[in-house]
Amino acid sequence: QKEVEQDPGPLSVPEGAIVSLNCTYSNSAFQYFMWYRQYSRKGPELLMYTYSSGNKEDGRFTAQVDKSSKYISLFIRDSQPSDSATYLCAMPPTGNQFYFGTGTSLTVIP
Amino acid sequence: NAGVTQTPKFRVLKTGQSMTLLCAQDMNHEYMYWYRQDPGMGLRLIHYSVGEGTTAKGEVPDGYNVSRLKKQNFLLGLESAAPSQTSVYFCASTPRAMPTNEKLFFGSGTQLSVL
C-alpha cells in the first residue's frame, strides 16, 4: 500500500464551480499536511499547509484534515481558469523525506 | 531573487551516454533534494542531502549518483543513461529538516529524454 493515494483525475469544471480534491494516507504518524500547486512546465509551489486535524482557510481555498479517517481535502470556491494546474498533496514524516500524492490535474473552463 | 536554478532545461541523450544535472540555490538552505516526476507516479525522491559533503539515498536511487561539494550546489549524475530514466527532474531545497511548516522550494525542472 502506498503511503499517500490521490485520485489523478483529470478533473474538468466550469468557471465558478466548487472543486474538491482529496488524498488518503496510511501512516498515522503524519502531522503536517501540505498542498502544492504545479502549473504546466513549472516546479510545484506550496499552496497551503495544515497541522494535525481541522480546517484552514485562505481566500478561496480551504484545506481540511480528518486524521480519524486518514483523509485530507482541498476545496476551491469560485474556481477560476487561473486555478488550472496539477494539485499535489504532500506529507513530511519524521524523517527528511516528503511523501507526495500522484497529483490531480484540474482544468477550469471559462 | 533566483531561488533554485536548474540547468539544463532540456536534454536528449542516447542510451549509454552520461550527463550531469546541476542545481544551484542562493537561499543558504541546508537541505537539497532531487526528484523525478513521471505520469501516474508523482514525485519520487532520488537522492537528498542534509548539508555540504553529505548525501543519502531516496526512494529510487539506482542508476544515479549525486554530490554536494558546495552548500549551494547539488549535482545529479547519470553514468550510463537508460530509456527508463526519461523523465522530468526537479531539484528542491529547504532551510532545515521536516516536519515543520517549511516549504520545499522547487526549481523549474529538467526534461530529459533517453533514446
Coordinates of N, CA and C in Angstrom, one line a residue:
Chain A
Q1 N 0.8 -1.2 0.0 CA 0.0 0.0 0.0 C 0.9 1.2 0.0
K2 N 0.6 2.2 -0.9 CA 1.3 3.4 -1.0 C 1.0 4.3 0.3
E3 N 2.0 5.1 0.6 CA 1.9 5.9 1.8 C 0.8 7.0 1.6
V4 N 0.7 7.5 0.4 CA -0.3 8.5 0.0 C -1.0 8.2 -1.3
E5 N -2.3 8.2 -1.3 CA -3.0 7.9 -2.5 C -3.8 9.2 -2.9
Q6 N -3.8 9.5 -4.2 CA -4.5 10.6 -4.7 C -5.1 10.3 -6.0
D7 N -6.4 10.7 -6.2 CA -7.1 10.4 -7.5 C -6.4 11.3 -8.6
P8 N -5.9 10.7 -9.6 CA -5.2 11.5 -10.6 C -6.1 12.4 -11.5
G9 N -7.4 12.1 -11.5 CA -8.2 12.9 -12.4 C -8.1 12.4 -13.8
P10 N -8.1 13.2 -14.9 CA -8.2 14.7 -14.8 C -9.6 15.1 -14.4
L11 N -9.7 16.3 -13.9 CA -10.9 16.9 -13.4 C -11.1 18.2 -14.2
S12 N -12.3 18.3 -14.8 CA -12.7 19.5 -15.6 C -14.0 20.1 -15.1
V13 N -13.9 21.4 -14.8 CA -15.1 22.0 -14.2 C -15.4 23.4 -14.9
P14 N -16.6 23.9 -14.8 CA -16.8 25.2 -15.4 C -16.4 26.3 -14.4
E15 N -16.0 27.4 -14.9 CA -15.7 28.5 -14.1 C -16.8 28.8 -13.0
G16 N -16.3 29.1 -11.8 CA -17.3 29.4 -10.7 C -17.7 28.2 -9.9
A17 N -17.3 27.0 -10.3 CA -17.7 25.7 -9.6 C -16.8 25.6 -8.3
I18 N -17.4 24.8 -7.4 CA -16.6 24.4 -6.2 C -15.9 23.1 -6.6
V19 N -14.6 23.1 -6.3 CA -13.8 21.9 -6.6 C -13.3 21.2 -5.3
S20 N -13.4 19.9 -5.3 CA -12.9 19.2 -4.2 C -11.8 18.2 -4.6
L21 N -10.6 18.3 -4.0 CA -9.5 17.5 -4.3 C -9.2 16.7 -3.0
N22 N -8.8 15.4 -3.2 CA -8.7 14.6 -2.0 C -7.5 13.7 -2.0
C23 N -7.0 13.3 -0.8 CA -5.9 12.4 -0.7 C -6.2 11.5 0.6
T24 N -5.8 10.3 0.5 CA -5.8 9.4 1.7 C -4.4 9.0 2.0
Y25 N -4.1 8.7 3.2 CA -2.8 8.3 3.6 C -2.9 7.1 4.6
S26 N -1.8 6.4 4.8 CA -1.8 5.2 5.6 C -1.0 5.4 6.9
N27 N -0.1 6.3 7.0 CA 0.8 6.5 8.2 C 0.1 7.4 9.2
S28 N -0.3 6.9 10.3 CA -0.9 7.7 11.3 C 0.0 8.7 12.0
A29 N 1.3 8.6 11.7 CA 2.3 9.5 12.3 C 2.4 10.8 11.6
F30 N 1.8 10.9 10.4 CA 1.8 12.2 9.7 C 1.1 13.3 10.6
Q31 N 1.8 14.4 10.7 CA 1.2 15.5 11.4 C 1.0 16.8 10.6
Y32 N 1.9 17.0 9.6 CA 1.8 18.1 8.7 C 1.2 17.7 7.3
F33 N 0.3 18.5 6.8 CA -0.3 18.1 5.5 C -0.3 19.3 4.6
M34 N 0.3 19.1 3.4 CA 0.5 20.3 2.6 C -0.1 20.0 1.2
W35 N -0.5 21.1 0.6 CA -0.9 21.1 -0.8 C 0.0 22.0 -1.7
Y36 N 0.5 21.4 -2.7 CA 1.3 22.1 -3.7 C 0.5 22.2 -5.0
R37 N 0.8 23.3 -5.7 CA 0.2 23.6 -7.0 C 1.3 23.6 -8.0
Q38 N 1.0 23.0 -9.1 CA 2.1 22.9 -10.2 C 1.4 23.3 -11.5
Y39 N 1.9 24.4 -12.0 CA 1.5 24.8 -13.4 C 2.3 24.1 -14.4
S40 N 1.7 24.0 -15.6 CA 2.4 23.2 -16.7 C 3.8 23.7 -16.9
R41 N 4.8 22.8 -17.0 CA 6.2 23.0 -17.2 C 6.8 23.9 -16.2
K42 N 6.3 23.8 -14.9 CA 6.9 24.6 -13.8 C 7.1 23.6 -12.6
G43 N 7.9 24.0 -11.7 CA 8.0 23.2 -10.4 C 6.8 23.5 -9.5
P44 N 6.6 22.6 -8.6 CA 5.5 22.7 -7.6 C 5.8 23.9 -6.7
E45 N 4.7 24.6 -6.2 CA 4.8 25.6 -5.3 C 3.8 25.4 -4.1
L46 N 4.2 25.6 -2.9 CA 3.3 25.4 -1.8 C 2.1 26.3 -1.8
L47 N 1.0 25.7 -1.7 CA -0.3 26.5 -1.7 C -0.8 26.7 -0.3
M48 N -0.9 25.6 0.5 CA -1.4 25.6 1.8 C -0.8 24.5 2.6
Y49 N -0.7 24.7 3.9 CA -0.4 23.6 4.8 C -1.3 23.7 6.1
T50 N -1.5 22.5 6.7 CA -2.2 22.4 7.9 C -1.5 21.5 8.9
Y51 N -1.7 21.7 10.1 CA -1.0 20.9 11.2 C -2.1 20.2 11.9
S52 N -2.0 18.8 12.0 CA -3.0 18.0 12.7 C -4.4 18.1 12.1
S53 N -5.4 18.0 12.8 CA -6.7 17.9 12.2 C -7.4 19.3 12.2
G54 N -8.5 19.4 11.4 CA -9.2 20.7 11.3 C -9.2 21.3 10.0
N55 N -9.7 22.5 9.9 CA -9.7 23.3 8.7 C -8.8 24.5 8.7
K56 N -8.4 24.9 7.5 CA -7.6 26.1 7.4 C -8.1 26.8 6.1
E57 N -8.4 28.1 6.2 CA -8.9 28.8 5.0 C -8.0 29.9 4.6
D58 N -7.8 30.0 3.3 CA -7.0 31.1 2.7 C -7.7 31.6 1.5
G59 N -8.4 32.7 1.6 CA -9.1 33.2 0.4 C -10.2 32.2 -0.1
R60 N -10.0 31.8 -1.4 CA -11.0 30.8 -2.0 C -10.6 29.4 -1.7
F61 N -9.5 29.2 -1.0 CA -9.0 27.8 -0.7 C -9.2 27.4 0.7
T62 N -9.7 26.2 0.9 CA -9.8 25.6 2.3 C -9.2 24.2 2.3
A63 N -8.3 24.0 3.3 CA -7.7 22.7 3.5 C -8.3 22.1 4.7
Q64 N -8.7 20.8 4.5 CA -9.4 20.1 5.6 C -8.6 18.8 5.9
V65 N -8.5 18.4 7.2 CA -7.8 17.2 7.6 C -8.7 16.4 8.5
D66 N -8.9 15.2 8.2 CA -9.6 14.3 9.1 C -8.7 13.1 9.5
K67 N -8.0 13.2 10.6 CA -7.0 12.2 11.0 C -7.6 10.9 11.3
S68 N -8.9 10.9 11.8 CA -9.5 9.7 12.2 C -9.7 8.8 10.9
S69 N -10.0 9.4 9.8 CA -10.2 8.7 8.6 C -9.0 8.7 7.7
K70 N -7.9 9.4 8.1 CA -6.7 9.5 7.3 C -7.0 10.0 5.9
Y71 N -7.7 11.2 5.9 CA -8.3 11.7 4.7 C -8.1 13.3 4.7
I72 N -7.5 13.8 3.6 CA -7.4 15.3 3.6 C -8.0 15.8 2.3
S73 N -8.5 17.0 2.3 CA -9.2 17.6 1.2 C -8.7 19.0 1.0
L74 N -8.8 19.5 -0.3 CA -8.6 20.9 -0.6 C -9.8 21.3 -1.4
F75 N -10.5 22.3 -0.9 CA -11.7 22.9 -1.6 C -11.3 24.2 -2.2
I76 N -11.8 24.4 -3.5 CA -11.6 25.7 -4.2 C -12.9 26.2 -4.5
R77 N -13.2 27.4 -3.9 CA -14.5 28.0 -4.2 C -14.4 29.0 -5.4
D78 N -15.5 29.2 -6.1 CA -15.5 30.1 -7.2 C -14.3 29.9 -8.1
S79 N -14.1 28.7 -8.6 CA -12.9 28.4 -9.3 C -12.7 29.3 -10.6
Q80 N -11.5 29.6 -10.9 CA -11.1 30.4 -12.0 C -10.2 29.7 -13.0
P81 N -10.2 30.1 -14.2 CA -9.3 29.5 -15.2 C -7.8 29.5 -14.7
S82 N -7.4 30.5 -13.9 CA -6.1 30.5 -13.4 C -5.8 29.5 -12.4
D83 N -6.8 28.8 -11.9 CA -6.6 27.6 -11.0 C -6.3 26.4 -11.7
S84 N -6.3 26.4 -13.0 CA -6.0 25.2 -13.8 C -4.5 24.8 -13.6
A85 N -4.3 23.7 -13.1 CA -3.0 23.2 -12.7 C -3.1 21.8 -12.1
T86 N -2.0 21.2 -11.8 CA -2.0 19.9 -11.1 C -1.8 20.2 -9.6
Y87 N -2.6 19.6 -8.7 CA -2.5 19.8 -7.3 C -2.0 18.5 -6.6
L88 N -0.9 18.7 -5.9 CA -0.3 17.5 -5.2 C -0.4 17.7 -3.7
C89 N -0.9 16.6 -3.0 CA -0.8 16.6 -1.6 C 0.6 16.1 -1.2
A90 N 1.0 16.5 0.0 CA 2.4 16.1 0.4 C 2.4 16.0 1.9
M91 N 3.1 15.1 2.5 CA 3.2 14.9 3.9 C 4.6 14.5 4.3
P92 N 5.2 15.3 5.1 CA 6.5 15.0 5.6 C 6.4 14.2 6.9
P93 N 7.0 13.0 6.9 CA 7.0 12.2 8.1 C 8.1 12.7 9.1
T94 N 8.6 11.9 10.0 CA 9.5 12.3 11.0 C 10.9 12.4 10.4
G95 N 11.2 11.9 9.2 CA 12.5 11.9 8.6 C 12.7 13.1 7.7
N96 N 13.5 13.0 6.7 CA 13.9 14.1 5.8 C 13.2 14.0 4.5
Q97 N 12.3 13.1 4.3 CA 11.6 12.9 3.1 C 10.2 13.3 3.1
F98 N 9.7 13.8 1.9 CA 8.3 14.1 1.8 C 7.7 12.9 1.1
Y99 N 6.4 12.6 1.4 CA 5.6 11.7 0.6 C 4.6 12.5 -0.2
F100 N 4.7 12.4 -1.5 CA 3.8 13.1 -2.4 C 2.7 12.2 -3.0
G101 N 1.5 12.8 -3.1 CA 0.5 12.1 -3.9 C 0.9 12.2 -5.4
T102 N 0.2 11.5 -6.2 CA 0.5 11.5 -7.7 C 0.0 12.7 -8.4
G103 N -0.8 13.5 -7.7 CA -1.3 14.8 -8.3 C -2.6 14.6 -9.0
T104 N -3.5 15.6 -8.9 CA -4.7 15.7 -9.6 C -4.7 16.8 -10.6
S105 N -4.9 16.5 -11.9 CA -4.9 17.6 -12.9 C -6.3 18.2 -13.0
L106 N -6.3 19.6 -12.8 CA -7.6 20.3 -12.8 C -7.6 21.3 -14.0
T107 N -8.7 21.3 -14.7 CA -8.9 22.3 -15.7 C -10.2 23.1 -15.4
V108 N -10.2 24.4 -15.4 CA -11.3 25.2 -15.1 C -11.7 25.9 -16.5
I109 N -12.8 25.6 -17.0 CA -13.3 26.0 -18.3 C -14.0 27.4 -18.2
P110 N -13.5 28.4 -18.9 CA -14.2 29.7 -18.9 C -15.6 29.6 -19.4
Chain B
N1 N 16.9 37.6 -7.2 CA 16.0 36.7 -6.5 C 15.8 35.4 -7.2
A2 N 16.9 34.6 -7.4 CA 16.9 33.5 -8.3 C 16.2 32.3 -7.7
G3 N 16.4 32.0 -6.4 CA 15.8 30.8 -5.8 C 16.6 29.6 -6.1
V4 N 15.9 28.6 -6.7 CA 16.5 27.4 -7.2 C 16.6 27.3 -8.7
T5 N 17.8 27.2 -9.2 CA 18.1 27.2 -10.6 C 18.6 25.9 -11.1
Q6 N 17.9 25.3 -12.1 CA 18.4 24.0 -12.7 C 18.9 24.2 -14.1
T7 N 20.0 23.6 -14.4 CA 20.5 23.5 -15.8 C 20.9 22.1 -16.1
P8 N 20.7 21.7 -17.4 CA 20.0 22.4 -18.4 C 18.4 22.3 -18.2
K9 N 17.7 22.9 -19.1 CA 16.2 22.8 -19.0 C 15.7 21.6 -19.9
F10 N 16.4 21.3 -20.9 CA 16.1 20.2 -21.8 C 17.4 19.4 -22.2
R11 N 17.2 18.1 -22.4 CA 18.4 17.4 -22.9 C 17.9 16.1 -23.5
V12 N 18.5 15.7 -24.6 CA 18.3 14.4 -25.2 C 19.6 13.6 -25.2
L13 N 19.5 12.4 -24.7 CA 20.7 11.5 -24.6 C 20.4 10.3 -25.4
K14 N 21.5 9.6 -25.8 CA 21.4 8.3 -26.3 C 21.7 7.3 -25.2
T15 N 21.1 6.1 -25.3 CA 21.4 5.1 -24.3 C 22.9 4.9 -24.1
G16 N 23.3 4.9 -22.8 CA 24.7 4.7 -22.5 C 25.5 5.9 -22.3
Q17 N 25.0 7.1 -22.8 CA 25.7 8.3 -22.5 C 25.6 8.8 -21.1
S18 N 26.4 9.6 -20.7 CA 26.4 10.2 -19.3 C 26.1 11.7 -19.3
M19 N 25.6 12.2 -18.2 CA 25.4 13.6 -18.1 C 25.3 14.0 -16.6
T20 N 25.4 15.3 -16.4 CA 25.2 15.8 -15.0 C 24.2 16.9 -15.1
L21 N 23.3 16.9 -14.1 CA 22.3 17.9 -14.0 C 22.8 18.8 -12.8
L22 N 22.7 20.1 -13.0 CA 23.2 21.0 -11.9 C 22.0 21.7 -11.2
C23 N 22.0 21.8 -9.9 CA 21.0 22.5 -9.2 C 21.8 23.5 -8.3
A24 N 21.4 24.8 -8.4 CA 22.0 25.8 -7.6 C 21.0 26.6 -6.8
Q25 N 21.2 26.8 -5.5 CA 20.3 27.6 -4.7 C 21.0 28.8 -4.0
D26 N 20.4 29.9 -4.0 CA 21.1 31.1 -3.4 C 20.4 31.5 -2.1
M27 N 19.7 30.6 -1.4 CA 19.0 30.9 -0.2 C 19.7 30.4 1.1
N28 N 20.9 29.8 0.9 CA 21.7 29.3 2.0 C 20.9 28.1 2.7
H29 N 20.2 27.4 2.0 CA 19.4 26.2 2.5 C 20.4 25.1 2.8
E30 N 20.1 24.4 3.9 CA 20.9 23.2 4.3 C 20.5 21.9 3.5
Y31 N 19.2 21.8 3.2 CA 18.7 20.5 2.7 C 18.4 20.7 1.2
M32 N 18.8 19.7 0.4 CA 18.5 19.7 -1.0 C 18.1 18.4 -1.5
Y33 N 17.3 18.3 -2.5 CA 16.6 17.1 -2.9 C 16.6 17.0 -4.5
W34 N 16.7 15.8 -5.0 CA 16.4 15.5 -6.4 C 15.3 14.6 -6.5
Y35 N 14.3 15.0 -7.3 CA 13.1 14.2 -7.5 C 13.0 13.9 -9.0
R36 N 12.3 12.9 -9.4 CA 11.8 12.7 -10.8 C 10.3 12.6 -10.8
Q37 N 9.7 13.1 -11.8 CA 8.3 13.1 -11.9 C 7.8 12.4 -13.2
D38 N 7.1 11.4 -13.1 CA 6.6 10.6 -14.2 C 5.1 10.5 -14.2
P39 N 4.4 10.5 -15.3 CA 2.9 10.4 -15.4 C 2.4 9.2 -14.5
G40 N 1.5 9.5 -13.7 CA 0.9 8.5 -12.8 C 1.7 8.0 -11.7
M41 N 2.9 8.5 -11.6 CA 3.8 8.1 -10.5 C 4.1 9.2 -9.5
G42 N 3.8 10.4 -9.8 CA 4.0 11.6 -8.9 C 5.5 11.9 -8.8
L43 N 5.8 12.6 -7.7 CA 7.2 12.9 -7.4 C 7.9 11.8 -6.6
R44 N 9.0 11.3 -7.1 CA 9.7 10.3 -6.4 C 11.1 10.8 -6.0
L45 N 11.5 10.6 -4.8 CA 12.8 11.1 -4.3 C 13.9 10.2 -4.8
I46 N 14.9 10.8 -5.4 CA 16.1 10.0 -5.9 C 17.2 10.0 -4.9
H47 N 17.7 11.2 -4.6 CA 18.7 11.4 -3.5 C 18.5 12.7 -2.8
Y48 N 19.0 12.8 -1.6 CA 18.9 14.1 -1.0 C 20.2 14.3 -0.1
S49 N 20.3 15.6 0.3 CA 21.5 16.0 1.1 C 21.0 16.8 2.3
V50 N 21.6 16.6 3.4 CA 21.2 17.3 4.6 C 22.3 18.4 4.9
G51 N 23.3 18.5 4.1 CA 24.3 19.5 4.3 C 25.5 19.3 3.4
E52 N 26.4 20.3 3.3 CA 27.6 20.2 2.5 C 28.4 18.9 2.8
G53 N 28.7 18.2 1.7 CA 29.5 17.0 1.9 C 28.7 15.7 2.3
T54 N 27.4 15.8 2.4 CA 26.6 14.6 2.8 C 25.6 14.4 1.8
T55 N 25.3 13.1 1.5 CA 24.2 12.7 0.6 C 23.6 11.4 1.1
A56 N 22.4 11.2 0.7 CA 21.7 9.9 1.1 C 20.7 9.5 0.0
K57 N 20.4 8.2 0.0 CA 19.5 7.6 -1.0 C 18.1 7.9 -0.7
G58 N 17.3 8.1 -1.7 CA 15.9 8.2 -1.6 C 15.2 7.0 -2.0
E59 N 14.0 7.1 -2.6 CA 13.2 6.0 -3.0 C 13.7 5.3 -4.2
V60 N 14.2 6.0 -5.2 CA 14.6 5.4 -6.5 C 16.0 5.8 -6.8
P61 N 17.1 5.4 -6.1 CA 18.4 5.9 -6.3 C 19.2 5.2 -7.4
D62 N 18.8 4.0 -7.8 CA 19.6 3.2 -8.8 C 19.8 3.9 -10.1
G63 N 21.0 3.9 -10.6 CA 21.4 4.5 -11.8 C 21.8 6.0 -11.7
Y64 N 21.7 6.5 -10.5 CA 22.0 7.9 -10.3 C 23.1 8.1 -9.2
N65 N 23.9 9.1 -9.4 CA 24.8 9.5 -8.3 C 24.7 11.0 -8.1
V66 N 25.1 11.4 -6.9 CA 25.0 12.8 -6.5 C 26.2 13.3 -5.8
S67 N 26.4 14.6 -5.8 CA 27.5 15.2 -5.0 C 27.1 16.5 -4.5
R68 N 27.5 16.9 -3.3 CA 27.2 18.2 -2.7 C 28.5 18.7 -2.1
L69 N 29.4 19.2 -3.0 CA 30.7 19.7 -2.6 C 30.6 21.1 -2.1
K70 N 29.7 21.8 -2.6 CA 29.4 23.2 -2.1 C 28.0 23.3 -1.6
K71 N 27.8 24.0 -0.5 CA 26.4 24.1 0.1 C 25.4 24.5 -0.9
Q72 N 25.7 25.4 -1.9 CA 24.7 25.9 -2.7 C 24.4 25.1 -4.0
N73 N 25.3 24.0 -4.2 CA 25.1 23.2 -5.4 C 24.8 21.8 -5.1
F74 N 24.0 21.2 -5.9 CA 23.7 19.7 -5.7 C 23.6 19.1 -7.1
L75 N 24.6 18.2 -7.4 CA 24.7 17.7 -8.8 C 24.1 16.3 -8.8
L76 N 23.4 16.0 -9.9 CA 22.8 14.7 -10.1 C 23.5 14.1 -11.4
G77 N 24.1 12.9 -11.3 CA 24.8 12.3 -12.4 C 24.1 11.1 -12.9
L78 N 24.1 10.9 -14.2 CA 23.7 9.6 -14.8 C 24.9 9.1 -15.5
E79 N 25.4 8.0 -15.0 CA 26.7 7.4 -15.6 C 26.5 6.7 -16.9
S80 N 25.4 6.0 -17.1 CA 25.0 5.3 -18.3 C 23.5 5.4 -18.5
A81 N 23.1 6.4 -19.2 CA 21.6 6.6 -19.3 C 20.9 5.5 -19.9
A82 N 19.7 5.2 -19.4 CA 18.8 4.2 -19.9 C 17.4 4.9 -20.3
P83 N 16.7 4.3 -21.2 CA 15.4 4.8 -21.6 C 14.4 5.0 -20.4
S84 N 14.6 4.1 -19.4 CA 13.7 4.2 -18.2 C 14.0 5.5 -17.3
Q85 N 15.1 6.2 -17.7 CA 15.4 7.4 -17.0 C 14.8 8.7 -17.7
T86 N 14.1 8.4 -18.8 CA 13.4 9.5 -19.4 C 12.3 10.0 -18.4
S87 N 12.4 11.3 -18.1 CA 11.6 11.9 -17.0 C 11.8 13.4 -16.9
V88 N 11.0 14.0 -16.0 CA 11.2 15.4 -15.7 C 11.9 15.4 -14.3
Y89 N 13.0 16.0 -14.2 CA 13.8 16.0 -12.9 C 13.6 17.4 -12.2
F90 N 13.3 17.3 -11.0 CA 13.2 18.6 -10.2 C 14.1 18.5 -9.0
C91 N 14.8 19.7 -8.8 CA 15.6 19.9 -7.6 C 14.8 20.7 -6.6
A92 N 15.0 20.5 -5.4 CA 14.3 21.3 -4.4 C 15.2 21.6 -3.2
S93 N 14.9 22.6 -2.4 CA 15.7 22.9 -1.2 C 14.8 23.4 -0.1
T94 N 15.3 23.3 1.1 CA 14.5 23.8 2.3 C 15.5 24.1 3.4
P95 N 15.2 25.1 4.2 CA 16.2 25.6 5.2 C 16.6 24.5 6.2
R96 N 15.7 23.7 6.7 CA 16.0 22.7 7.7 C 15.1 21.5 7.6
A97 N 15.3 20.6 8.5 CA 14.6 19.3 8.4 C 13.1 19.4 8.6
M98 N 12.4 18.5 8.0 CA 11.0 18.3 8.2 C 10.8 17.4 9.5
P99 N 9.7 17.3 10.1 CA 8.5 18.0 9.7 C 8.4 19.4 10.4
T100 N 8.2 20.4 9.6 CA 7.9 21.7 10.0 C 7.0 22.3 9.0
N101 N 6.7 23.6 9.2 CA 5.9 24.2 8.1 C 6.8 24.8 7.1
E102 N 8.1 24.5 7.1 CA 8.9 25.0 6.0 C 8.6 24.3 4.7
K103 N 8.5 25.1 3.7 CA 8.1 24.5 2.4 C 9.3 24.2 1.6
L104 N 9.1 23.3 0.6 CA 10.1 23.0 -0.4 C 10.1 24.0 -1.5
F105 N 11.3 24.5 -1.8 CA 11.4 25.4 -2.9 C 11.9 24.6 -4.1
F106 N 11.1 24.6 -5.2 CA 11.5 23.8 -6.4 C 12.1 24.6 -7.5
G107 N 13.0 24.0 -8.2 CA 13.4 24.6 -9.5 C 12.4 24.3 -10.6
S108 N 12.6 24.8 -11.8 CA 11.6 24.7 -12.9 C 11.7 23.4 -13.6
G109 N 12.7 22.6 -13.3 CA 12.7 21.2 -13.9 C 13.6 21.1 -15.1
T110 N 14.0 19.8 -15.3 CA 14.8 19.5 -16.5 C 14.1 18.3 -17.2
Q111 N 13.8 18.5 -18.4 CA 13.1 17.5 -19.2 C 14.2 16.7 -19.9
L112 N 14.3 15.4 -19.5 CA 15.4 14.5 -20.1 C 14.7 13.4 -20.9
S113 N 15.2 13.2 -22.1 CA 14.8 12.1 -22.9 C 16.0 11.2 -23.2
V114 N 15.8 9.9 -23.0 CA 16.9 9.0 -23.3 C 16.4 8.1 -24.5
L115 N 17.1 8.1 -25.6 CA 16.6 7.4 -26.8 C 17.3 6.0 -26.9

